[in-house]
Each structure stands twice: as structure tokens, then as C-alpha cells.
Short mmCIF file of C-alpha atoms in Angstrom, two decimals:
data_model
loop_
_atom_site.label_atom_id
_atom_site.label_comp_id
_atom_site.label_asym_id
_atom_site.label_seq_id
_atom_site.Cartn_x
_atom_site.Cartn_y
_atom_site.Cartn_z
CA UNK A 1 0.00 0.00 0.00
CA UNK A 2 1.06 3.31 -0.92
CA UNK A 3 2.38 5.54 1.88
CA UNK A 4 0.55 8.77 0.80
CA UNK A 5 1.84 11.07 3.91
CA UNK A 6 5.29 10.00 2.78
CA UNK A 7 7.51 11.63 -0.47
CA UNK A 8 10.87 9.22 -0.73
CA UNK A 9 14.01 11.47 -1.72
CA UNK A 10 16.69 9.44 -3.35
CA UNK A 11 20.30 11.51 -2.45
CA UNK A 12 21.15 13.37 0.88
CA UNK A 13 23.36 16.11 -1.08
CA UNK A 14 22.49 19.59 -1.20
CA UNK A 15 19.30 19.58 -3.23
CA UNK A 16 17.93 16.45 -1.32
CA UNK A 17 18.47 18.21 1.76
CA UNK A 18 16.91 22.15 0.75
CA UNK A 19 14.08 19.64 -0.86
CA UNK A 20 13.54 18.09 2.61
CA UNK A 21 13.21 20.95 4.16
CA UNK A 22 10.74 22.62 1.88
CA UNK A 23 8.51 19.86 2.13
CA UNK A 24 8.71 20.40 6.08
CA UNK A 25 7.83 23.95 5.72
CA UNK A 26 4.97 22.92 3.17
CA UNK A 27 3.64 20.34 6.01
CA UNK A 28 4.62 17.16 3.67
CA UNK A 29 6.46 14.44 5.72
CA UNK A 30 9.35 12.67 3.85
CA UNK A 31 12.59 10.72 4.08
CA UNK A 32 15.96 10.95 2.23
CA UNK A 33 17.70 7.54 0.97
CA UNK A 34 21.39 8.06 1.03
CA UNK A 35 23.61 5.49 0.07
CA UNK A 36 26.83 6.81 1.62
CA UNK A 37 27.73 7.29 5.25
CA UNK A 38 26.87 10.84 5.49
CA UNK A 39 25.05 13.67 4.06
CA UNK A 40 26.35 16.37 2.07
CA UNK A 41 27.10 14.81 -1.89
CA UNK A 42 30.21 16.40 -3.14
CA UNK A 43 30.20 18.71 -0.23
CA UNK A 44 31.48 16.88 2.94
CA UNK A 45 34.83 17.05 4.93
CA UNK A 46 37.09 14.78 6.23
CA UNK A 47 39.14 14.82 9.16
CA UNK A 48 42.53 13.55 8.59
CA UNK A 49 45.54 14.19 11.69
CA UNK A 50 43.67 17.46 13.15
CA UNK A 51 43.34 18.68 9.44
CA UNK A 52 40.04 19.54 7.81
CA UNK A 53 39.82 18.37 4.53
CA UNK A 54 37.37 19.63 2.29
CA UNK A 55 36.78 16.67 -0.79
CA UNK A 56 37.82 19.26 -3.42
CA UNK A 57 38.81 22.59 -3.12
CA UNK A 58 35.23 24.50 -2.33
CA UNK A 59 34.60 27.88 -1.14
CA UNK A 60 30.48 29.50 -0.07
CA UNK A 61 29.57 32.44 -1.65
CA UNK A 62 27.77 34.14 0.49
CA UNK A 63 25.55 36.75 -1.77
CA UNK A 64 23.91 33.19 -3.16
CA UNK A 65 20.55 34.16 -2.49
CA UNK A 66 19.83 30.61 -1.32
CA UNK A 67 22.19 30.11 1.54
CA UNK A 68 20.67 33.92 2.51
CA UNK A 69 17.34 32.43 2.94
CA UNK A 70 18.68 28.82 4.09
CA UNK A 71 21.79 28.83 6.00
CA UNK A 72 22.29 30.80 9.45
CA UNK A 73 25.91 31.64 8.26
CA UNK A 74 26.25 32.81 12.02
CA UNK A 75 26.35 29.42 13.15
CA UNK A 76 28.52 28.62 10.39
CA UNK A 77 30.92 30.90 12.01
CA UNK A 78 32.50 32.00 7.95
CA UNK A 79 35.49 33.43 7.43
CA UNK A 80 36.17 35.16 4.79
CA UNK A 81 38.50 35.45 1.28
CA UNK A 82 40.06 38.39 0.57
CA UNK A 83 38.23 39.75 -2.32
CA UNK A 84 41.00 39.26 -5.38
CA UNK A 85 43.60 36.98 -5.87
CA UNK A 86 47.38 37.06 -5.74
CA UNK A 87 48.00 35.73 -9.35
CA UNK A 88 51.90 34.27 -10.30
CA UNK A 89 53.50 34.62 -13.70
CA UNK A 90 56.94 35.73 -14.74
CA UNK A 91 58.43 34.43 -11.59
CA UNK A 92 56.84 36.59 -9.32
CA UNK A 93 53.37 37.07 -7.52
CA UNK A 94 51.00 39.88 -8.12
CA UNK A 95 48.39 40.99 -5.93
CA UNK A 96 45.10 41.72 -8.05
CA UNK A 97 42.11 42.84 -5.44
CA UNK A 98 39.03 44.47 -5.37
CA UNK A 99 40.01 48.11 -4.57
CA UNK A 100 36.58 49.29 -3.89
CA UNK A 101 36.18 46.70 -1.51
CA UNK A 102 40.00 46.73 0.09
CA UNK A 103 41.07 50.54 -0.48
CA UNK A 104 44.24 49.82 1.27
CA UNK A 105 45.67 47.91 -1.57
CA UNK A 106 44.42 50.33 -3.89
CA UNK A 107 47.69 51.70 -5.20
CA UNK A 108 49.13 47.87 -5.67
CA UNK A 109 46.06 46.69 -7.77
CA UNK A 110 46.12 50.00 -9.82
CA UNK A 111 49.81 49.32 -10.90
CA UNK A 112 49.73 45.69 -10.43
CA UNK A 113 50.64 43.91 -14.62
CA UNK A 114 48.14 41.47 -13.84
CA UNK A 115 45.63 43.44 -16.18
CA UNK A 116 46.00 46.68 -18.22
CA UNK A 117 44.61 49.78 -17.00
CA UNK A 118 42.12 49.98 -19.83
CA UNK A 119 41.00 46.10 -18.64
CA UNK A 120 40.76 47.36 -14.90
CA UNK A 121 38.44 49.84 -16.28
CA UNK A 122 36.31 47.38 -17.93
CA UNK A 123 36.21 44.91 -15.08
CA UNK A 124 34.49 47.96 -13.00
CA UNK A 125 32.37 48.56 -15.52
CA UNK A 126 31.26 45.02 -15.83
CA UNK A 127 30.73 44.60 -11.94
CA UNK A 128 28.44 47.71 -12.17
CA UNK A 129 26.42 46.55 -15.39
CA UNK A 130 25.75 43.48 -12.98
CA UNK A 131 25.05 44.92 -10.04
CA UNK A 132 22.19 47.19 -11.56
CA UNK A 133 20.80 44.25 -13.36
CA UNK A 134 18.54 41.10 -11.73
CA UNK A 135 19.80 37.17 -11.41
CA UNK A 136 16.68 37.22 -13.87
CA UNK A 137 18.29 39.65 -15.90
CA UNK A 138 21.65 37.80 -16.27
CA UNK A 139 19.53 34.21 -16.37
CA UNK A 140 17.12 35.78 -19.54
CA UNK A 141 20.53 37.00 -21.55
CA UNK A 142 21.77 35.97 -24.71
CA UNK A 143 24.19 32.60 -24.06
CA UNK A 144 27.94 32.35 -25.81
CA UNK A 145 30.89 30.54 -24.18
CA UNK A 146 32.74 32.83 -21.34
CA UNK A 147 35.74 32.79 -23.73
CA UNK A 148 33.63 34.64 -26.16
CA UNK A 149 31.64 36.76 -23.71
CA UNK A 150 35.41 38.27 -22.74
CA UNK A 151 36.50 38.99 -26.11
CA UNK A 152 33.26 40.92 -27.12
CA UNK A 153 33.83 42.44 -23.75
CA UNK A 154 36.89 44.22 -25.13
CA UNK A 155 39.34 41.89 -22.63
CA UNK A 156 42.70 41.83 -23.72
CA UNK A 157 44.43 38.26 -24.37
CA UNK A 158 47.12 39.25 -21.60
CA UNK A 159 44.18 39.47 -18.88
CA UNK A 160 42.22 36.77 -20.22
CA UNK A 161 45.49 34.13 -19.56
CA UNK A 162 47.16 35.85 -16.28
CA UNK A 163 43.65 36.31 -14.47
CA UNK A 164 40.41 35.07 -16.13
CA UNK A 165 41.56 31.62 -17.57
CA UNK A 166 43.10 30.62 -13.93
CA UNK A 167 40.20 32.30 -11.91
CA UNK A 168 37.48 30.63 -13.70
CA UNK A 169 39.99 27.42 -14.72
CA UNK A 170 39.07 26.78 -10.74
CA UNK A 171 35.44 28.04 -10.81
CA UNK A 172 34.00 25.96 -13.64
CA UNK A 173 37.03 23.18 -13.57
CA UNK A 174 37.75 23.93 -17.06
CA UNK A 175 40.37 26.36 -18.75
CA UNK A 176 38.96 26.38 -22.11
CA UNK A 177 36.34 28.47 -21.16
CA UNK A 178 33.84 27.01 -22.78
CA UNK A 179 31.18 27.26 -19.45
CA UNK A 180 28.14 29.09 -20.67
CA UNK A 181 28.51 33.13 -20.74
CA UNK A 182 25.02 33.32 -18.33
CA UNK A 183 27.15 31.16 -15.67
CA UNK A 184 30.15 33.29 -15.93
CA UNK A 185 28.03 36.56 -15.34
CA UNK A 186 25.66 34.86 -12.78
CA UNK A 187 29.49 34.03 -10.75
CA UNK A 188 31.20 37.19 -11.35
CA UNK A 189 27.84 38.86 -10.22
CA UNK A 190 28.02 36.88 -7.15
CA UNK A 191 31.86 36.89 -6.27
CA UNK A 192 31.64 40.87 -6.63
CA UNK A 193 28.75 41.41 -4.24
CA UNK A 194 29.28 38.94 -1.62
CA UNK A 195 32.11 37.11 -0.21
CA UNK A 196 34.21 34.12 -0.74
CA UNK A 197 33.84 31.90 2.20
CA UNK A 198 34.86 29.38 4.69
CA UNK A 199 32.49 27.63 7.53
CA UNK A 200 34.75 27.14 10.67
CA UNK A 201 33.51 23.39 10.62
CA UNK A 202 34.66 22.53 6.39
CA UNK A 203 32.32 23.09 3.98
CA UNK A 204 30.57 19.77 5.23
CA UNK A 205 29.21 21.65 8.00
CA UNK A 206 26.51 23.36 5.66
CA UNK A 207 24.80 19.78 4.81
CA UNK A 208 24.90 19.02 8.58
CA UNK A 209 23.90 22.52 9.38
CA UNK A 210 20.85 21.50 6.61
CA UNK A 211 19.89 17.79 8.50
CA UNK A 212 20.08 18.97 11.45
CA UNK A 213 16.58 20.69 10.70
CA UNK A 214 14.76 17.86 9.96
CA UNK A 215 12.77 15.66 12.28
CA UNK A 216 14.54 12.46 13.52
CA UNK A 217 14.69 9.63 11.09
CA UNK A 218 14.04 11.58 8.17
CA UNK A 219 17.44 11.01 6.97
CA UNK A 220 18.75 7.60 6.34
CA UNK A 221 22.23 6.63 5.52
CA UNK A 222 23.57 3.47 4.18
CA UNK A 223 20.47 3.47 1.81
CA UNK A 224 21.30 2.40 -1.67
CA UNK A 225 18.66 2.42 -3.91
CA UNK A 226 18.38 -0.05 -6.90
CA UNK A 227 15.75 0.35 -8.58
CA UNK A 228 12.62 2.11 -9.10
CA UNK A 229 9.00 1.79 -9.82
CA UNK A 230 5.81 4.67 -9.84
CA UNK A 231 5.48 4.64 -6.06
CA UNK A 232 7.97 2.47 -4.73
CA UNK A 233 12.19 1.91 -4.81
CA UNK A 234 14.25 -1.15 -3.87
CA UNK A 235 17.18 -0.76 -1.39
CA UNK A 236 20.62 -2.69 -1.77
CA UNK A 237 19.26 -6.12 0.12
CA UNK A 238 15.79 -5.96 -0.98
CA UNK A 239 14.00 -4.16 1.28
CA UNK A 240 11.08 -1.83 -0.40
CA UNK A 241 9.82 1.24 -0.10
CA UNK A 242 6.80 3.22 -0.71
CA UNK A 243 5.56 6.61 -1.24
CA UNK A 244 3.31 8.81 -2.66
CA UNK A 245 6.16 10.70 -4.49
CA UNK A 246 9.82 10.15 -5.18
CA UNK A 247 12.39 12.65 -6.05
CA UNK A 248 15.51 11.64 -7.53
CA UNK A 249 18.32 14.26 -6.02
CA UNK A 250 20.91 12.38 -6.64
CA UNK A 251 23.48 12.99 -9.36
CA UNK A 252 22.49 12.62 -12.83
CA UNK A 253 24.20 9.06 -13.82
CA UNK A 254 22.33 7.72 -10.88
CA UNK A 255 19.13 9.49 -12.21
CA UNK A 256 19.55 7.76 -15.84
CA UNK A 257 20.32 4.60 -14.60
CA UNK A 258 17.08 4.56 -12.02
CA UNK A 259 14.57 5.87 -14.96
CA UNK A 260 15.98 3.49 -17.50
CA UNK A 261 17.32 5.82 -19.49
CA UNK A 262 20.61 7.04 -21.59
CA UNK A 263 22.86 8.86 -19.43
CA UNK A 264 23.84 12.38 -21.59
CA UNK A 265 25.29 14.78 -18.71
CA UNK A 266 29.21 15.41 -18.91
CA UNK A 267 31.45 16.29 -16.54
CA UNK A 268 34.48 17.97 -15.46
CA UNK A 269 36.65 16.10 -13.23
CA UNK A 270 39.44 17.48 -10.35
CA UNK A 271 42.52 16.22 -8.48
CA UNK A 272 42.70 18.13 -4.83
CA UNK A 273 46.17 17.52 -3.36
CA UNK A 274 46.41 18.66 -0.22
CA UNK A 275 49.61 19.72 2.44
CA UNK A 276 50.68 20.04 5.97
CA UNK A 277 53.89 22.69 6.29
CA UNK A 278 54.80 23.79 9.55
CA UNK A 279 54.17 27.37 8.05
CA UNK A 280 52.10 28.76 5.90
CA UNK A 281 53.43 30.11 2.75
CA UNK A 282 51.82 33.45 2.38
CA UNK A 283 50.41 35.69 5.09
CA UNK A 284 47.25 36.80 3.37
CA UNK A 285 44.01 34.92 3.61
CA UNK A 286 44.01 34.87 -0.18
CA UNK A 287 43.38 32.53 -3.69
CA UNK A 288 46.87 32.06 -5.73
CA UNK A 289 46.29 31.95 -9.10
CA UNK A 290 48.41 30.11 -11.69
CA UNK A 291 48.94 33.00 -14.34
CA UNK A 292 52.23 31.50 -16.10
CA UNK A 293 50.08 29.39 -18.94
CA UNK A 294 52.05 26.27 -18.16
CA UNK A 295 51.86 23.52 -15.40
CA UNK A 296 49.74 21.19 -13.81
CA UNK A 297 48.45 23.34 -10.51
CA UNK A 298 45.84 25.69 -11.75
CA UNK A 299 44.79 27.23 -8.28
CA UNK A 300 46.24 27.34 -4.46
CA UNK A 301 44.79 28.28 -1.32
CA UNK A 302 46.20 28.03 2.37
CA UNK A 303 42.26 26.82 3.87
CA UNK A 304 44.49 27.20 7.63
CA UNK A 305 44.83 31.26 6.58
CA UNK A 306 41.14 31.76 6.03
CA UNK A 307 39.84 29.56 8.97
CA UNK A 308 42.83 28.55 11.72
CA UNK A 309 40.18 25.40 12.47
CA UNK A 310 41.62 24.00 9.18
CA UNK A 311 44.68 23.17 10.49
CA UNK A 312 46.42 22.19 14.59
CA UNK A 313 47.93 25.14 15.94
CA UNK A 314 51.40 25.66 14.83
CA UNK A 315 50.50 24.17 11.24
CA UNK A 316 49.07 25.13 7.92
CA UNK A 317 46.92 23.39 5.50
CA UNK A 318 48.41 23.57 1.77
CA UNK A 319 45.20 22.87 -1.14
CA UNK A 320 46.02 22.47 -4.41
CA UNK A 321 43.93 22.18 -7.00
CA UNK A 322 44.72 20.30 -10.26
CA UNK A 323 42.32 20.26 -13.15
CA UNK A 324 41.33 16.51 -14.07
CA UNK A 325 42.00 13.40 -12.74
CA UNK A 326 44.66 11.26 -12.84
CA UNK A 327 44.56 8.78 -9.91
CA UNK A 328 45.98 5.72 -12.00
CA UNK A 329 49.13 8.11 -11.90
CA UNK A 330 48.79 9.42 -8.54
CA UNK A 331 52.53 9.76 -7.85
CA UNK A 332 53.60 11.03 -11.11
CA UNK A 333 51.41 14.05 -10.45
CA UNK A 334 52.04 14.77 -6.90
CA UNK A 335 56.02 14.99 -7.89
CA UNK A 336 55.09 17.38 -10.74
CA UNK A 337 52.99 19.27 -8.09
CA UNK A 338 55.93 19.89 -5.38
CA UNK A 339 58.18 20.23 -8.08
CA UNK A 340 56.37 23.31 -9.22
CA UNK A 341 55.53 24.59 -5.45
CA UNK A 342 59.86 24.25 -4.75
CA UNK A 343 59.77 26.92 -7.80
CA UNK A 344 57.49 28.92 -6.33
CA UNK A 345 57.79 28.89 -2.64
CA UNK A 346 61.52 28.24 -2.44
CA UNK A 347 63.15 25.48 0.24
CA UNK A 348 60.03 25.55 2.66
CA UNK A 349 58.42 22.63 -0.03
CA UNK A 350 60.44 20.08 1.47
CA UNK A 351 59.39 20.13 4.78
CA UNK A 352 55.67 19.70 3.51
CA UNK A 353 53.69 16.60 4.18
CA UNK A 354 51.41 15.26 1.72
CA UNK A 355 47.84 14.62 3.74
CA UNK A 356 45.78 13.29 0.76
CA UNK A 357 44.54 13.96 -2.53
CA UNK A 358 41.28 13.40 -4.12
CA UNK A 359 40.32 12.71 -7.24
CA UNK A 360 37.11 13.59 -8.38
CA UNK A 361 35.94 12.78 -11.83
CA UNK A 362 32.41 14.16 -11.82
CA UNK A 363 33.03 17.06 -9.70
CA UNK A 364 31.18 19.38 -11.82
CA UNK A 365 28.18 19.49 -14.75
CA UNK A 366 29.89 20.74 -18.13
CA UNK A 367 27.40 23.42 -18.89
CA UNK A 368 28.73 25.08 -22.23
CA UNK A 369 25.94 26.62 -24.24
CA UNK A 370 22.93 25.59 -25.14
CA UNK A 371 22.75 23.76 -22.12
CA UNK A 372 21.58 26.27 -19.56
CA UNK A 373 18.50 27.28 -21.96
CA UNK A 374 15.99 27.56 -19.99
CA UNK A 375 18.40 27.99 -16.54
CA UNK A 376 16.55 25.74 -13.71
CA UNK A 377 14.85 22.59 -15.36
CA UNK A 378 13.67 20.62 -11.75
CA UNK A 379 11.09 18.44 -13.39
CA UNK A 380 8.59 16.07 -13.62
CA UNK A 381 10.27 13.07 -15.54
CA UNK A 382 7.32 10.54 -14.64
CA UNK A 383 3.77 10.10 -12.91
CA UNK A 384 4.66 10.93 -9.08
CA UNK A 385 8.36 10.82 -9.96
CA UNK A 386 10.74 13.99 -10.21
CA UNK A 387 14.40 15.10 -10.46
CA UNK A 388 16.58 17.77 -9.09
CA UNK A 389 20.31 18.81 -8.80
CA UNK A 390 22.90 21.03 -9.64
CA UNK A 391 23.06 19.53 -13.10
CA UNK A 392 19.11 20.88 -13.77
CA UNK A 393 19.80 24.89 -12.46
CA UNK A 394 23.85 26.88 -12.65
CA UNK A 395 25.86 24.30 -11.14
CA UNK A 396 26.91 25.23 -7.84
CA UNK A 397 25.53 25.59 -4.29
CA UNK A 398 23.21 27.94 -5.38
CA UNK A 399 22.20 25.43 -8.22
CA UNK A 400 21.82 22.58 -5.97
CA UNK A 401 19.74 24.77 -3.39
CA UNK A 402 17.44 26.37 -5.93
CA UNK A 403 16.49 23.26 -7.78
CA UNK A 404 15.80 20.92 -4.49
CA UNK A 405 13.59 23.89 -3.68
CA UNK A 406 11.34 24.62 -6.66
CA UNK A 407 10.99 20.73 -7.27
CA UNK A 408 9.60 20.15 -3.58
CA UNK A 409 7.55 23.26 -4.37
CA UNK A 410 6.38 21.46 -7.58
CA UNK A 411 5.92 18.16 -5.55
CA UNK A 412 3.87 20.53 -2.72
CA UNK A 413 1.39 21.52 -5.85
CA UNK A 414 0.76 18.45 -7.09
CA UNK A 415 -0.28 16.46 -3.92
CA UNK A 416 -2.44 19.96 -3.51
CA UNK A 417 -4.59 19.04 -6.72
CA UNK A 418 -4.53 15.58 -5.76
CA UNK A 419 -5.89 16.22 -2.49
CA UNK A 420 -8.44 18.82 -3.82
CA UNK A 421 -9.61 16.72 -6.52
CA UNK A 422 -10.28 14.03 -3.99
CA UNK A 423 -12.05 16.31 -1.81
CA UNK A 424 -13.77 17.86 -5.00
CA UNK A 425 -15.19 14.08 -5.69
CA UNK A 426 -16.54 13.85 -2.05
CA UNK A 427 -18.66 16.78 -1.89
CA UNK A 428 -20.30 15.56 -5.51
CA UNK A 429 -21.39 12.32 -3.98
#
């Protein structure tokens, strides 16, 4: 018998979790399936000797207008980016940051060769044009790649490869630029007004943060699901389940594979390497940008400079972030890793301790154009059955939030009808 006070959500990631809670807040009981440990997706942390390890290199943005109206970034206790980047090529390191936002380093990022001053001037001028318009605005514009969205911007080629290409290399996990020109504007929009983030707990605090709102039991680990039917799914074992509704939030190979059909979504993969040093190597709490056009490290960040709960006292955290994976040559890579880092930071390397490294093949949607036309596509892919994820909205936290949200919204409107239909056929007996 079908459980009708019951909707079944298949994937405790971000959009199962903002999906749960909607349905709370819309008086609709339901339970997520998760068939790892833990909640959280792609966005959990591990502890590894007194280190927080984030599973990829992740930051919060924290003008998302989700995690506004979801997280209580109080208890999160964030700490914050400085807004810019200190970006290396020729040898040396630049400091590139936001001037309006850190007047003290005005002078440096006005003479600093990591862009032109003619390309400083557009950069302003694009953070305005954003700032006046809507996330409707940017979401309703004509769609190119980001490559090409730059060059009809006027962007010259020397601020395109010594800021842009690294920047967004570690944004969209792709250096081609390809990412849809709505996703680039919808990022730049939101890195310009807000801040760049860290919660004191790893970015796996905002799932738990999330579960920790729903009533007990609602979230079960350890819950593969096999298969699936109109009301009902099959766990790893056997065991059934039923439900008036399910909602596939998990990612979108899992989604095919459950509805029976062809799996089309692409993705970019990453390789996170990450250090312990017994100092850190740069003072500021700040990205490092690969600007040289050659080697394997795209982006660096010292997590233990942004949030000390990172890393034991007396140590620092080193994250690297290589684009692509590579784990069937796992050692190869590291050893081209520190032997770019002894370049950069000098002696210091060798006293470095390699923690772990992950290596995440489907850490992120590709989402080049057309595919983000219409942006947000949480559906209804069957009769009581519906999807969400990142891979449906901009992929991101934001993505993830939004679509878990408007599908429990759509779920929320459809057991409405059902219920006033029913009540419609009880009055006209």
C-alpha cells in the first residue's frame, strides 16, 4: 500500500536536503535515501591528523541568495577570502584585489601587470552593469561561451590568460572556457557582491547545518537504492519502499540509470592535493592563481589562513587544485605538483607533508551553451516521480539549493490538486 503522507528522496546532497526541508515547511512528511555514510554529496569534509579536509577545493559564496534564505551563516561561524587573488607569472606574484572593496591595496592593484589599465576599467564597468541588473536579468541573456563573452567584452588576451583563464579554470574546472557566458556573469555577479567563504567546521558543515533541521529519522544513511517503480524503490538487500512521491536528487548518472534511461550529462573532473607545512606560505588569507600558462596546478589556497580550524595550531593546511583526474598516476602528479611549489615557494616545499589527494571525476556538470536554456529545469520526468540537482539549475551551491527547492515546491502543488480533486469528488457524492 502506498504511503501517501510520505515523499521518498533518493540523495542526501544539497538539493535532497533544501528539498527536505521545503517539504517540512509545506507540512509534507518525507525521508531521504542516502547510500553513503553521510550527508552532504560532493560537499562533505574529512578529518585527517587534526586537518580539515574539504573533498575538493570548495569555497560559499555568500551573496547566493539561497544560503541567505537557508543557511544561518552565524552558526557557520564563515570566514572570509580576501576579495582578489594574488596571481603568479613571470616568476613573481601579483596581488590583483578588489580596490573598492579593500582601499588599502588600492595603489598595488592600480599598478599591479596582472591586467592593463584599460582592462581594470572594464572589469568595473562590468561589476556595475551586474550589479544594476537582476539574477533574472543575467539568467534571460543571450548565451555564448565565457571565452567569447570576454572577447566581445573588449578583454585583452594578456588578462584573459594571467587572471580570467586561472580564476574561472578553478570556478568551472575547465580552462577552455567554454562554461556558458550566463554562468560566468551569474558568478562574477556573485563573487563581486558577496564574499568568498569558509564555515569554521569545512564546507561539510553546511549539509549538517541543513539535517540537522529535519525531524529524527528523516534522513537515512547506508540506503542504496536499486531500482525504481511509480510509487515504490528497492534498497541494496531488498527491502522496499513506498511513497506517494519520489524525487531523484541524486546525481544525474544515478538518475539515468534509475529511470531506464541514456545517461547524456558530462562532466568535469578534479585532483585536490592537499599539504601540511609547519608554516604557511603566504600571510594573506588569499586565492593564488596560476597566471604563467604552463603547469599542472591551476589554483592554491592556504584553507588554515582563512579559517585557523583548518589546520592544529602551529601548522598550515596547503590545497592544491589540479584540473582533471589522474589517480591511476597518482605519484607522477604529486612529484610534478611539489616540483612546481619548490619553484614557487623556495626550500620551505620540502618540509611539507602530503595529507591526501582526491580525485574527483564528476566534480562538476559541463554546462557550455545551449545547455543552460531555460536555466533551472527541476522536473517532472514521470507520474509521481521527479528530479533535481545542480546539473538541472547553474551548477553550484546555489544550483543545488534552488532546484531541491522549486521541485519540492512542484511536488507541494501536485499532492495539492490531488488532495483537492479528492475532496472535490466527495462533496459531488
Amino acid at each position: 500500500m502506498i504511503d501517501n503522507r510520505k515523499v521518498l528522496i533518493v540523495g542526501g546532497g544539497l538539493a535532497g536536503l533544501s528539498c527536505a526541508l521545503k517539504l517540512k515547511e509545506l507540512g509534507i512528511s518525507s525521508q531521504i535515501l542516502e547510500a553513503s555514510d553521510a550527508v552532504g554529496g560532493r560537499a562533505r569534509t574529512d578529518e585527517v591528523d587534526g586537518f580539515l579536509l574539504d573533498r575538493g577545493f570548495q569555497v560559499l559564496l555568500t551573496r547566493y541568495p539561497e544560503t541567505q534564505r537557508l543557511l544561518d551563516y552565524d552558526d557557520l561561524n564563515l570566514d572570509k577570502f580576501e576579495p582578489g587573488a594574488l596571481v603568479r607569472f613571470k616568476g613573481k606574484f601579483h596581488l590583483f584585489v578588489d580596490p573598492w572593496r579593500k582601499p588599502q591595496y588600492f595603489f598595488k592593484t592600480a599598478f599591479s601587470p596582472v591586467a592593463s589599465f584599460v582592462d581594470k576599467i572594464r572589469i568595473a564597468r562590468l561589476k556595475n552593469r551586474l550589479y544594476r541588473n537582476s539574477l533574472q536579468q543575467v539568467y534571460e541573456r543571450s548565451e555564448m561561451t565565457t571565452l567569447e563573452f570576454l572577447q566581445k567584452e573588449g578583454f585583452s588576451s594578456q588578462t584573459v590568460e594571467r587572471f580570467f583563464r586561472p580564476f574561472l579554470g578553478g570556478v568551472f574546472l575547465e580552462r577552455n572556457l567554454s562554461t556558458s557566458s550566463r554562468k560566468f556573469e551569474f558568478v562574477f555577479k556573485m563573487f563581486s557582491e558577496g564574499h568568498a567563504a569558509l564555515p569554521k567546521g569545512g564546507m561539510g558543515s553546511i549539509a549538517n547545518q541543513l539535517a540537522s533541521r529535519l525531524p529524527e529519522g528523516a534522513v537515512r544513511t547506508n540506503a542504496r537504492v536499486e531500482s525504481l517503480a511509480q510509487n515504490s524503490v528497492v534498497l541494496a538487500g531488498g527491502e522496499k519502499q513506498t511513497a506517494s512521491k519520489i524525487i531523484l536528487a541524486c546525481d544525474a548518472a544515478v538518475a539515468a540509470k534509475l529511470l531506464g534511461k541514456n545517461y547524456s550529462t558530462s562532466w568535469h573532473g578534479v585532483t585536490c592535493l592537499y599539504f601540511a607545512a609547519p608554516k604557511p606560505p603566504i600571510d594573506l588569507p588569499i586565492l593564488i592563481l596560476n597566471g604563467e600558462g604552463k603547469g599542472v596546478i591551476n589554483n592554491l589556497c592556504v584553507p588554515s589562513q582563512i579559517s585557523s580550524n583548518y589546520a592544529p595550531a602551529g601548522q598550515a593546511l596547503i590545497s592544491v587544485t589540479v584540473l582533471g583526474t589522474i589517480e591511476t598516476q597518482e605519484d607522477l602528479i604529486r612529484n610534478k605538483v611539489l616540483d612546481e611549489l619548490r619553484v614557487w615557494f623556495g626550500s620551505q616545499v620540502k618540509h611539507w607533508k602530503h595529507l591526501k589527494s582526491y580525485h574527483i571525476p564528476q566534480a562538476l556538470p559541463s554546462q557550455s551553451p545551449p545547455t543552460l536554456s531555460p536555466i533551472s529545469k527541476s522536473t517532472q520526468v514521470a507520474k509521481d516521480i521527479f528530479c533535481c540537482g545542480d546539473y538541472m539549475d547553474l551548477a553550484s551551491i546555489q544550483g543545488a539549493l534552488r532546484s531541491g527547492r522549486q521541485v519540492a515546491e512542484m511536488v507541494g502543488d501536485s499532492i495539492r490538486k490531488e488532495v483537492n480533486d479528492i475532496n472535490s469528488g466527495i462533496s459531488n457524492v
